[in-house]
Coordinates of C-alpha atoms and ligand atoms in Angstrom, one line a residue:
X192 CA 72.3 95.3 98.3
X193 CA 74.9 96.5 95.8
X194 CA 76.6 99.9 96.2
X195 CA 74.9 100.9 93.0
X196 CA 71.4 100.0 94.3
X197 CA 72.2 101.8 97.6
X198 CA 73.1 104.9 95.8
X199 CA 70.0 104.7 93.6
X200 CA 67.9 104.4 96.7
X201 CA 69.6 107.3 98.4
X202 CA 68.9 109.6 95.4
X203 CA 65.4 108.2 94.9
X204 CA 64.1 108.8 98.4
X205 CA 62.9 112.4 98.1
X206 CA 60.2 113.1 100.5
X207 CA 59.1 116.3 102.2
X208 CA 57.5 114.4 105.1
X209 CA 59.5 115.3 108.2
X210 CA 62.0 112.7 109.1
X211 CA 63.5 113.4 112.5
X212 CA 67.0 112.0 112.8
X213 CA 69.3 112.1 115.7
X214 CA 73.0 111.5 115.1
X215 CA 75.1 110.8 118.2
X216 CA 78.7 111.8 117.7
X217 CA 79.9 114.7 115.6
X218 CA 83.0 113.0 114.1
X219 CA 83.5 112.2 110.4
X220 CA 81.1 109.3 110.3
X221 CA 78.4 111.5 111.8
X222 CA 78.9 114.4 109.5
X223 CA 79.2 112.3 106.3
X224 CA 76.0 110.6 107.3
X225 CA 74.2 113.9 107.9
X226 CA 75.4 115.2 104.6
X227 CA 74.1 112.2 102.7
X228 CA 70.8 112.1 104.6
X229 CA 70.2 115.8 103.9
X230 CA 70.8 115.3 100.2
X231 CA 68.7 112.1 100.0
X232 CA 65.7 113.3 102.0
X233 CA 64.1 116.7 101.6
X234 CA 62.2 116.1 104.8
X235 CA 65.2 115.1 107.0
X236 CA 65.7 117.3 110.1
X237 CA 68.9 116.3 111.6
X238 CA 70.2 116.9 115.2
X239 CA 73.8 116.0 115.9
X240 CA 74.6 115.6 119.5
X241 CA 78.1 115.3 121.0
X242 CA 79.4 115.1 124.6
X243 CA 82.0 117.8 123.8
X244 CA 81.1 121.4 123.3
X245 CA 83.0 121.2 120.0
X246 CA 82.2 119.3 116.9
X247 CA 84.3 117.2 114.4
X248 CA 85.5 114.5 116.8
X249 CA 88.5 112.7 115.5
X250 CA 89.4 115.5 113.1
X251 CA 89.8 117.9 115.9
X252 CA 91.2 115.6 118.6
X253 CA 92.7 112.7 116.8
X254 CA 94.4 113.9 113.5
X255 CA 97.9 114.9 114.2
X256 CA 98.5 118.7 114.2
X257 CA 101.1 118.4 111.5
X258 CA 98.5 116.9 109.1
X259 CA 96.5 120.1 108.3
X260 CA 95.6 118.7 104.9
X261 CA 93.5 115.9 106.6
X262 CA 91.7 118.6 108.6
X263 CA 90.3 120.2 105.4
X264 CA 87.3 117.8 105.8
X265 CA 86.2 120.3 108.5
X266 CA 85.2 122.8 105.7
X267 CA 82.7 120.3 104.4
X268 CA 81.4 119.4 107.9
X269 CA 80.9 123.0 108.8
X270 CA 78.8 123.5 105.6
X271 CA 76.7 120.6 106.8
X272 CA 76.4 122.0 110.3
X273 CA 75.2 125.3 108.9
X274 CA 72.5 123.7 106.8
X275 CA 69.0 124.9 107.7
X276 CA 67.8 121.4 108.4
X277 CA 70.8 120.5 110.6
X278 CA 71.6 121.5 114.2
X279 CA 74.5 120.8 116.5
X280 CA 73.9 120.1 120.2
X281 CA 77.2 120.0 122.1
X282 CA 77.9 119.2 125.7
X283 CA 75.1 116.6 125.7
X284 CA 76.1 113.2 127.0
X285 CA 74.2 110.1 126.0
X286 CA 73.9 108.0 129.1
X287 CA 74.0 110.8 131.8
X288 CA 72.1 113.6 130.1
X289 CA 69.9 111.6 127.8
X290 CA 69.0 107.9 127.5
X291 CA 68.7 105.9 124.3
X292 CA 65.1 105.3 125.0
X293 CA 64.4 109.0 125.4
X294 CA 66.0 109.5 122.0
X295 CA 63.9 106.7 120.5
X296 CA 60.8 108.5 121.7
X297 CA 61.8 111.7 120.0
X298 CA 63.1 110.6 116.7
X299 CA 62.2 108.4 113.7
X300 CA 65.8 107.5 113.1
X301 CA 68.3 107.2 115.9
X302 CA 71.3 107.2 113.8
X303 CA 74.1 106.9 115.6
X304 CA 76.6 106.3 118.1
X305 CA 79.2 106.9 115.6
X306 CA 82.2 107.7 117.5
X307 CA 81.6 106.6 120.9
X308 CA 84.1 107.0 123.6
X309 CA 86.9 104.9 122.3
X310 CA 89.4 103.1 124.5
X311 CA 92.8 102.2 123.6
X312 CA 92.7 98.8 125.0
X313 CA 95.6 96.7 126.1
X314 CA 95.0 93.3 124.8
X315 CA 98.4 92.1 125.7
X316 CA 99.1 90.1 128.7
X317 CA 97.4 90.2 132.1
X318 CA 100.5 91.7 133.7
X319 CA 100.5 94.5 131.2
X320 CA 96.8 95.0 131.4
X321 CA 96.7 95.4 135.1
X322 CA 100.1 97.1 135.7
X323 CA 99.6 100.7 136.1
X324 CA 102.9 102.7 136.3
X325 CA 103.6 106.4 136.0
X326 CA 104.9 107.1 132.5
X327 CA 102.7 104.5 130.8
X328 CA 100.0 106.0 128.7
X329 CA 97.6 104.9 126.0
X330 CA 98.3 106.6 122.7
X331 CA 94.8 108.0 122.9
X332 CA 95.6 109.9 126.1
X333 CA 98.8 111.2 124.6
X334 CA 97.1 112.2 121.3
X335 CA 94.3 114.0 123.2
X336 CA 96.9 115.7 125.3
X337 CA 98.8 117.2 122.3
X338 CA 95.5 118.0 120.5
X339 CA 94.1 119.9 123.5
X340 CA 91.2 117.6 124.2
X341 CA 89.6 118.9 127.5
X342 CA 89.7 115.5 129.2
X343 CA 93.5 115.1 128.8
X344 CA 94.9 118.6 128.6
X345 CA 96.2 118.3 132.2
X346 CA 98.0 115.0 131.6
X347 CA 101.5 116.4 132.1
X348 CA 103.6 113.5 130.7
X349 CA 107.2 113.7 132.0
X350 CA 109.3 114.1 128.9
X351 CA 112.5 115.0 130.8
X352 CA 113.4 112.0 132.8
X353 CA 115.3 110.1 130.1
X354 CA 116.1 110.3 126.4
X355 CA 114.0 107.3 125.4
X356 CA 110.3 106.5 124.7
X357 CA 108.9 103.2 123.7
X358 CA 105.8 102.9 121.5
X359 CA 104.0 99.6 121.4
X360 CA 102.5 98.9 118.0
X361 CA 103.5 99.8 114.5
X362 CA 100.3 101.3 113.1
X363 CA 99.6 104.8 111.9
X364 CA 98.7 106.0 115.4
X365 CA 102.2 104.8 116.6
X366 CA 103.7 106.7 113.7
X367 CA 101.8 109.9 114.5
X368 CA 103.0 109.9 118.1
X369 CA 106.6 109.1 117.0
X370 CA 106.5 112.0 114.6
X371 CA 105.4 114.4 117.2
X372 CA 108.3 113.3 119.4
X373 CA 110.9 113.5 116.7
X374 CA 109.8 116.4 114.4
X375 CA 111.7 119.6 115.1
X376 CA 109.4 121.7 117.4
X377 CA 109.9 124.7 115.1
X378 CA 107.9 122.8 112.5
X379 CA 105.1 122.1 115.1
X380 CA 104.9 125.7 116.3
X381 CA 102.8 126.9 113.4
X382 CA 100.3 124.1 113.7
X383 CA 97.2 123.9 115.9
X384 CA 99.0 121.8 118.5
X385 CA 98.0 122.7 122.0
X386 CA 100.4 125.2 123.5
X387 CA 101.0 123.2 126.7
X388 CA 102.2 120.3 124.5
X389 CA 104.4 122.4 122.3
X390 CA 106.1 123.9 125.4
X391 CA 106.6 120.4 126.9
X392 CA 108.0 119.1 123.6
X393 CA 110.4 122.1 123.3
X394 CA 111.8 121.1 126.7
X395 CA 111.7 117.4 126.0
X396 CA 114.8 115.3 126.4
X397 CA 113.3 112.4 124.4
X398 CA 115.7 111.7 121.5
X399 CA 115.2 108.0 120.9
X400 CA 111.9 106.5 120.0
X401 CA 111.5 102.7 119.7
X402 CA 108.5 101.5 117.6
X403 CA 107.9 97.9 118.7
X404 CA 106.1 95.5 116.5
X405 CA 105.2 91.9 117.4
X406 CA 105.6 90.8 113.7
X407 CA 108.0 91.7 110.9
X408 CA 108.5 94.5 108.4
X409 CA 106.3 92.8 105.9
X410 CA 103.4 92.9 108.4
X411 CA 103.8 96.4 109.9
X412 CA 100.4 98.0 110.1
X413 CA 101.5 101.4 109.0
X414 CA 100.8 102.9 105.5
X415 CA 103.5 103.9 102.9
X416 CA 102.6 107.6 102.8
X417 CA 102.9 108.0 106.6
X418 CA 106.1 105.9 106.6
X419 CA 107.7 108.0 103.9
X420 CA 106.8 111.1 105.9
X421 CA 108.6 110.0 109.1
X422 CA 111.6 108.7 107.2
X423 CA 111.9 112.1 105.6
X424 CA 112.2 114.0 108.9
X425 CA 115.4 116.1 108.8
X426 CA 118.4 114.8 110.7
X427 CA 116.6 111.8 112.0
X428 CA 118.7 108.6 112.2
X429 CA 116.7 105.4 111.3
X430 CA 117.7 102.2 113.0
X431 CA 116.6 98.8 111.7
X432 CA 118.4 95.5 112.3
X433 CA 119.5 93.9 109.1
X434 CA 118.5 90.5 110.4
X435 CA 114.9 91.7 110.8
X436 CA 114.7 92.4 107.1
X437 CA 115.3 88.8 105.9
X438 CA 112.2 87.4 104.4
X439 CA 110.7 83.9 104.4
X440 CA 108.7 82.3 101.6
X441 CA 105.5 83.1 103.6
X442 CA 106.6 86.8 103.6
X443 CA 107.2 86.6 99.9
X444 CA 103.7 85.3 99.4
X445 CA 102.2 88.1 101.5
X446 CA 104.1 90.7 99.5
X447 CA 102.9 89.0 96.2
X448 CA 99.3 89.4 97.2
X449 CA 99.6 93.0 98.6
X450 CA 101.5 95.7 96.8
X451 CA 101.1 97.9 99.9
X452 CA 103.0 95.4 102.0
X453 CA 105.7 95.1 99.4
X454 CA 106.0 98.9 99.2
X455 CA 106.4 99.2 103.0
X456 CA 109.0 96.5 103.1
X457 CA 110.9 98.2 100.3
X458 CA 110.8 101.6 102.1
X459 CA 112.1 100.0 105.3
X460 CA 114.8 98.2 103.5
X461 CA 115.9 101.3 101.7
X462 CA 115.9 103.3 104.9
X463 CA 118.0 100.6 106.6
X464 CA 120.5 100.6 103.7
X465 CA 120.8 104.4 103.8
X466 CA 121.4 104.4 107.5
X467 CA 124.1 101.7 107.2
X468 CA 126.9 104.1 106.5
X469 CA 125.9 106.8 109.0
X470 CA 127.8 107.2 112.2
X471 CA 126.3 107.0 115.7
X472 CA 125.9 110.7 115.8
X473 CA 126.2 112.9 118.9
X474 CA 124.3 112.3 122.1
X475 CA 121.5 114.7 121.1
X476 CA 120.9 112.9 117.8
X477 CA 117.3 112.0 117.2
X478 CA 116.8 108.3 116.4
X479 CA 113.9 106.2 115.4
X480 CA 114.3 102.5 116.0
X481 CA 112.0 100.0 114.3
X482 CA 112.0 97.0 116.5
X483 CA 110.4 93.9 114.9
X484 CA 109.5 90.5 116.2
X485 CA 109.1 91.6 119.8
X486 CA 105.9 91.5 121.9
X487 CA 105.5 93.3 125.3
X488 CA 105.6 91.0 128.3
X489 CA 105.7 93.5 131.2
X490 CA 106.6 97.0 132.2
X491 CA 109.7 97.4 134.5
X492 CA 109.3 99.5 137.6
X493 CA 112.1 102.0 138.4
X494 CA 114.1 101.3 141.6
X495 CA 114.8 105.0 142.1
X496 CA 111.4 106.3 141.3
X497 CA 108.8 103.9 142.8
X498 CA 105.6 103.6 140.8
X499 CA 107.3 104.8 137.6
X500 CA 108.2 102.9 134.5
X501 CA 111.9 102.3 133.8
X502 CA 111.6 100.0 130.8
X503 CA 109.7 97.3 128.9
X504 CA 110.4 93.6 129.0
X505 CA 109.9 92.2 125.5
X506 CA 109.6 88.6 124.3
X507 CA 111.2 87.7 121.0
X508 CA 108.7 86.2 118.5
X509 CA 108.7 84.1 115.4
X510 CA 105.9 84.0 112.8
X511 CA 103.6 81.1 112.3
X512 CA 101.3 80.7 109.3
X513 CA 97.7 80.2 110.2
X514 CA 96.3 79.8 106.7
X515 CA 94.9 82.1 104.1
X516 CA 98.3 83.9 103.9
X517 CA 98.2 85.2 107.5
X518 CA 101.1 84.9 109.9
X519 CA 100.8 85.5 113.6
X520 CA 103.5 86.2 116.2
X521 CA 104.4 83.4 118.6
X522 CA 106.6 83.9 121.7
X523 CA 109.9 82.1 121.8
X524 CA 110.5 82.3 125.5
X525 CA 113.5 84.6 125.0
X526 CA 113.3 88.0 126.6
X527 CA 115.1 91.4 126.5
X528 CA 114.6 94.8 127.9
X529 CA 114.5 98.4 126.5
X530 CA 115.1 101.0 129.2
X531 CA 112.9 104.1 128.9
X532 CA 111.0 106.6 131.0
X533 CA 107.8 106.5 128.9
X534 CA 105.7 103.9 127.2
X535 CA 102.8 104.5 124.9
X536 CA 100.4 101.8 124.0
X537 CA 99.3 102.2 120.4
X538 CA 97.9 98.8 119.7
X539 CA 94.5 99.7 118.4
X540 CA 91.2 101.1 119.7
X541 CA 88.1 99.4 121.0
X542 CA 84.6 100.9 121.3
X543 CA 82.8 100.9 124.6
X544 CA 79.2 99.5 124.8
X545 CA 76.3 101.8 125.2
X546 CA 73.4 101.1 127.6
X547 CA 70.5 99.7 125.7
X548 CA 72.4 98.8 122.6
X549 CA 73.5 95.3 121.6
X550 CA 77.3 94.9 121.6
X551 CA 79.7 92.3 120.2
X552 CA 82.4 92.3 122.8
X553 CA 84.8 90.2 120.8
X554 CA 84.8 92.5 117.7
X555 CA 84.1 95.7 119.7
X556 CA 81.3 96.7 117.4
X557 CA 77.5 97.1 117.5
X558 CA 76.3 94.0 115.5
X559 CA 74.8 95.3 112.3
X560 CA 73.9 94.5 108.8
X561 CA 74.9 97.2 106.4
X562 CA 74.5 99.7 109.3
X563 CA 71.1 98.3 110.6
X564 CA 71.6 97.5 114.3
X565 CA 70.7 93.9 114.9
X566 CA 70.1 92.1 118.2
X567 CA 70.0 88.3 118.5
X568 CA 70.2 86.6 115.2
X569 CA 70.6 88.7 112.1
X570 CA 67.0 88.6 111.1
X571 CA 66.1 90.8 114.2
X572 CA 66.9 94.4 113.3
X573 CA 66.1 97.3 115.6
X574 CA 63.8 99.5 113.5
X575 CA 65.1 103.0 113.1
X576 CA 68.4 102.4 114.8
X577 CA 71.5 102.5 112.7
X578 CA 75.2 102.7 113.1
X579 CA 78.2 104.0 111.2
X580 CA 81.9 104.5 111.6
X581 CA 84.2 102.5 113.9
X582 CA 81.4 101.3 116.0
X583 CA 79.9 99.7 112.8
X584 CA 83.0 98.2 111.2
X585 CA 85.8 98.3 113.9
X586 CA 88.7 100.6 114.4
X587 CA 90.2 100.7 110.9
X588 CA 90.4 103.0 108.0
X589 CA 91.1 106.7 107.3
X590 CA 88.7 109.6 107.5
X591 CA 87.5 109.1 104.0
X592 CA 86.6 105.5 104.7
X593 CA 83.6 106.9 106.7
X594 CA 82.3 108.4 103.5
X595 CA 81.6 104.9 102.0
X596 CA 80.5 103.6 105.4
X597 CA 78.0 106.5 105.6
X598 CA 76.8 105.9 102.1
X599 CA 76.0 102.3 103.0
X600 CA 74.2 103.1 106.2
X601 CA 72.1 105.9 104.5
X602 CA 71.3 103.4 101.8
X603 CA 69.8 101.1 104.5
X604 CA 67.8 103.9 106.0
X605 CA 66.4 104.9 102.6
X606 CA 65.4 101.4 101.9
X607 CA 63.8 101.0 105.3
X608 CA 61.8 104.2 104.8
X609 CA 60.5 102.9 101.5
X610 CA 59.9 99.3 102.6
X611 CA 59.7 99.0 106.3
X612 CA 57.8 102.1 107.3
X613 CA 60.6 103.9 109.1
X614 CA 59.7 107.6 109.4
X615 CA 56.0 107.0 109.8
X616 CA 54.1 108.6 112.7
X617 CA 54.6 111.8 114.5
X618 CA 57.8 112.6 116.3
X619 CA 58.9 115.7 118.0
X620 CA 62.5 115.8 117.0
X621 CA 64.5 119.0 117.9
X622 CA 61.5 120.6 119.7
X623 CA 61.2 117.7 122.1
X624 CA 65.0 117.5 122.5
X625 CA 65.2 121.2 123.5
X626 CA 62.4 120.8 126.0
X627 CA 64.0 117.7 127.5
X628 CA 67.4 119.3 127.8
X629 CA 65.8 122.4 129.4
X630 CA 63.9 120.2 131.8
X631 CA 67.0 118.4 132.8
X632 CA 69.0 121.7 133.0
X633 CA 71.6 120.5 130.6
X634 CA 73.9 123.4 129.5
X635 CA 73.8 122.5 125.9
X636 CA 76.2 124.3 123.5
X637 CA 74.4 124.9 120.2
X638 CA 75.8 126.0 116.8
X639 CA 76.1 129.6 117.9
X640 CA 78.0 128.6 121.0
X641 CA 80.4 126.5 118.9
X642 CA 80.8 129.5 116.5
X643 CA 81.9 131.7 119.4
X644 CA 84.5 129.1 120.5
X645 CA 85.6 128.8 116.9
X646 CA 86.0 132.5 116.5
X647 CA 87.9 132.9 119.7
X648 CA 90.3 130.1 118.9
X649 CA 91.0 131.5 115.5
X650 CA 91.6 134.9 116.9
X651 CA 94.0 133.6 119.5
X652 CA 95.7 131.6 116.7
X653 CA 96.2 134.8 114.7
X654 CA 98.0 136.3 117.6
X655 CA 100.4 133.3 117.8
X656 CA 100.7 132.7 114.0
X657 CA 98.8 129.4 114.2
X658 CA 95.6 128.4 112.4
X659 CA 93.9 128.3 115.9
X660 CA 94.8 128.2 119.5
X661 CA 92.5 125.6 121.0
X662 CA 90.7 126.2 124.3
X663 CA 91.7 123.2 126.3
X664 CA 89.6 123.1 129.4
X665 CA 85.9 122.5 129.9
X666 CA 85.6 125.8 131.8
X667 CA 87.2 127.8 129.0
X668 CA 85.2 126.1 126.3
X669 CA 81.9 126.6 128.1
X670 CA 82.7 130.2 129.0
X671 CA 83.6 131.0 125.4
X672 CA 80.4 129.3 124.2
X673 CA 78.2 131.4 126.5
X674 CA 80.1 134.7 126.2
X675 CA 78.2 137.8 124.9
X676 CA 79.0 138.4 121.3
Ligands
LIG216 P1 96.3 99.5 113.8 O1 96.6 100.0 112.5 O2 95.4 98.3 114.0 O3 97.8 99.0 114.4 C1 97.8 98.4 115.7 C2 99.2 97.9 115.9 O4 99.3 97.3 117.3 C3 99.7 96.8 115.0 O5 101.1 97.0 114.8 C4 99.4 95.6 115.8 O6 100.2 94.4 115.4 C5 99.7 96.0 117.2 N1 99.1 95.2 118.2 C6 97.7 94.9 118.3 N2 97.5 94.1 119.3 C7 98.7 93.9 119.9 C8 99.1 93.1 121.0 N3 98.3 92.4 121.8 N4 100.5 93.1 121.3 C9 101.4 93.8 120.6 N5 101.0 94.5 119.5 C10 99.7 94.6 119.2 O7 95.8 100.6 114.8 P2 96.1 102.2 115.0 O8 97.5 102.5 114.7 O9 95.4 102.5 116.2 O10 95.2 102.8 113.8 C11 93.8 102.6 113.7 C12 93.3 103.0 112.3 O11 93.4 104.4 112.1 C13 94.1 102.3 111.2 O12 93.2 101.9 110.1 C14 95.0 103.4 110.8 O13 95.5 103.3 109.4 C15 94.1 104.7 110.9 N6 94.9 105.9 111.1 C16 95.3 106.5 110.0 C17 96.1 107.7 110.1 C18 96.5 108.3 108.8 O14 95.9 108.1 107.7 N7 97.4 109.2 108.9 C19 96.5 108.1 111.3 C20 96.1 107.4 112.4 C21 95.3 106.3 112.3 P3 99.6 93.3 114.5 O15 99.6 93.8 113.1 O16 100.5 92.1 114.8 O17 98.2 93.0 115.0

């Protein structure tokens, strides 16, 4: 179905017949879908459930605190949450509090599973995957720590043992984390960064950050805007080896077919040239090292501090063409170490399967056709079950990508309502959900509970000259949600 047709169906499907929809996950994909469904179906009654007592998923817990412009999406999401036909049910966990089959009994459309619990997976070598040392974190853990996610607010990463951190991967998550290490803390103080993280960063001795990529500057996964931003940090020395910047005919081809690749290569080359004349700087100098053509082999364990990381062993790589303009990294058998006290794995996310839902383990997605969940071969769709966001298309794209993703999924729902009878028959929707949660004694946090958390965080923020001071423990969040107004 063309995008045009999908849009036509979305706008055409006005019906006042109640359509009970449950959306699991209150991140951007969930809210964009809710917005589009509310607009497309007069009869839609939407319940958004989330395992956290707070909505907005990635925008609250993933977007870097120094990117307030990205968080503006929250304004639109809160308008959706306040819509009379939409309700938020926080602190409700699919799996332990509710099963998928219970939701299927209550709703016409189980729309969902947008932002499931996402793991930062280590797809590297077996040694890396099974080696657990103090000081080695997934970027997700670290990001959730500085963003005050209640599951990781007590992480306590040691930022004082040395002056060096290594980040594996060269995507935008790696850049976010590097920026948080290297940006002057005076610039972070007025953001919504968690106070425990700001204090730790203020005392941090990390001055050198190594961003390690298994391929070259032409293939770096980051985007130009984010690269420009980090290159523009005041008093930051950029280190890039000149030899890493030489390009092969295959690289030239890649740049010819992608302006974005070319732009990134030019920015890195310019930064390397500008850094050429600069002196080494004093020992407190903040440095960002782009390390290309190196893949992680294993973590090194400290002799002095057993069980703690003291470095990363890297294998040098070369690129090999695999057709259709793609080049992959191949190990050369030559190794070198970078000493550090902290390693962050920022090599991508992978969704986790949900009980009762088909899952493509290789791609890390729920198999779907334009958002319709399919099991077995693609002719077998699961009626009334849809997917959107990273679980639908894999862990790529910016917040706004979910807008188009939601449009497509809602187009499929609208078509199925018209052609496949989705939405027919009586369903209890919210009423049944409330009864079930009560019966199971689930301490659900509704919209009013979230509003109390929101108001408290904003008030605490005013006192500290920040947009908000996040409550960072489950206890504090639940207490604020149930406090007398
Ligand atoms: P990503 O963009 O996929 O980058 C992953 C990085 O890890 C790449 O450098 C990749 O190298 C490397 N990698 C993957 N597997 C590896 C392995 N086995 N060994 C060594 N290196 C490996 O992932 P991400 O940074 O997590 O970002 C996810 C999505 O969110 C992206 O679309 C990103 O743009 C988006 N995002 C956007 C923003 C923003 O707009 N500000 C912020 C954060 C995230 P290869 O290229 O060689 O695979």
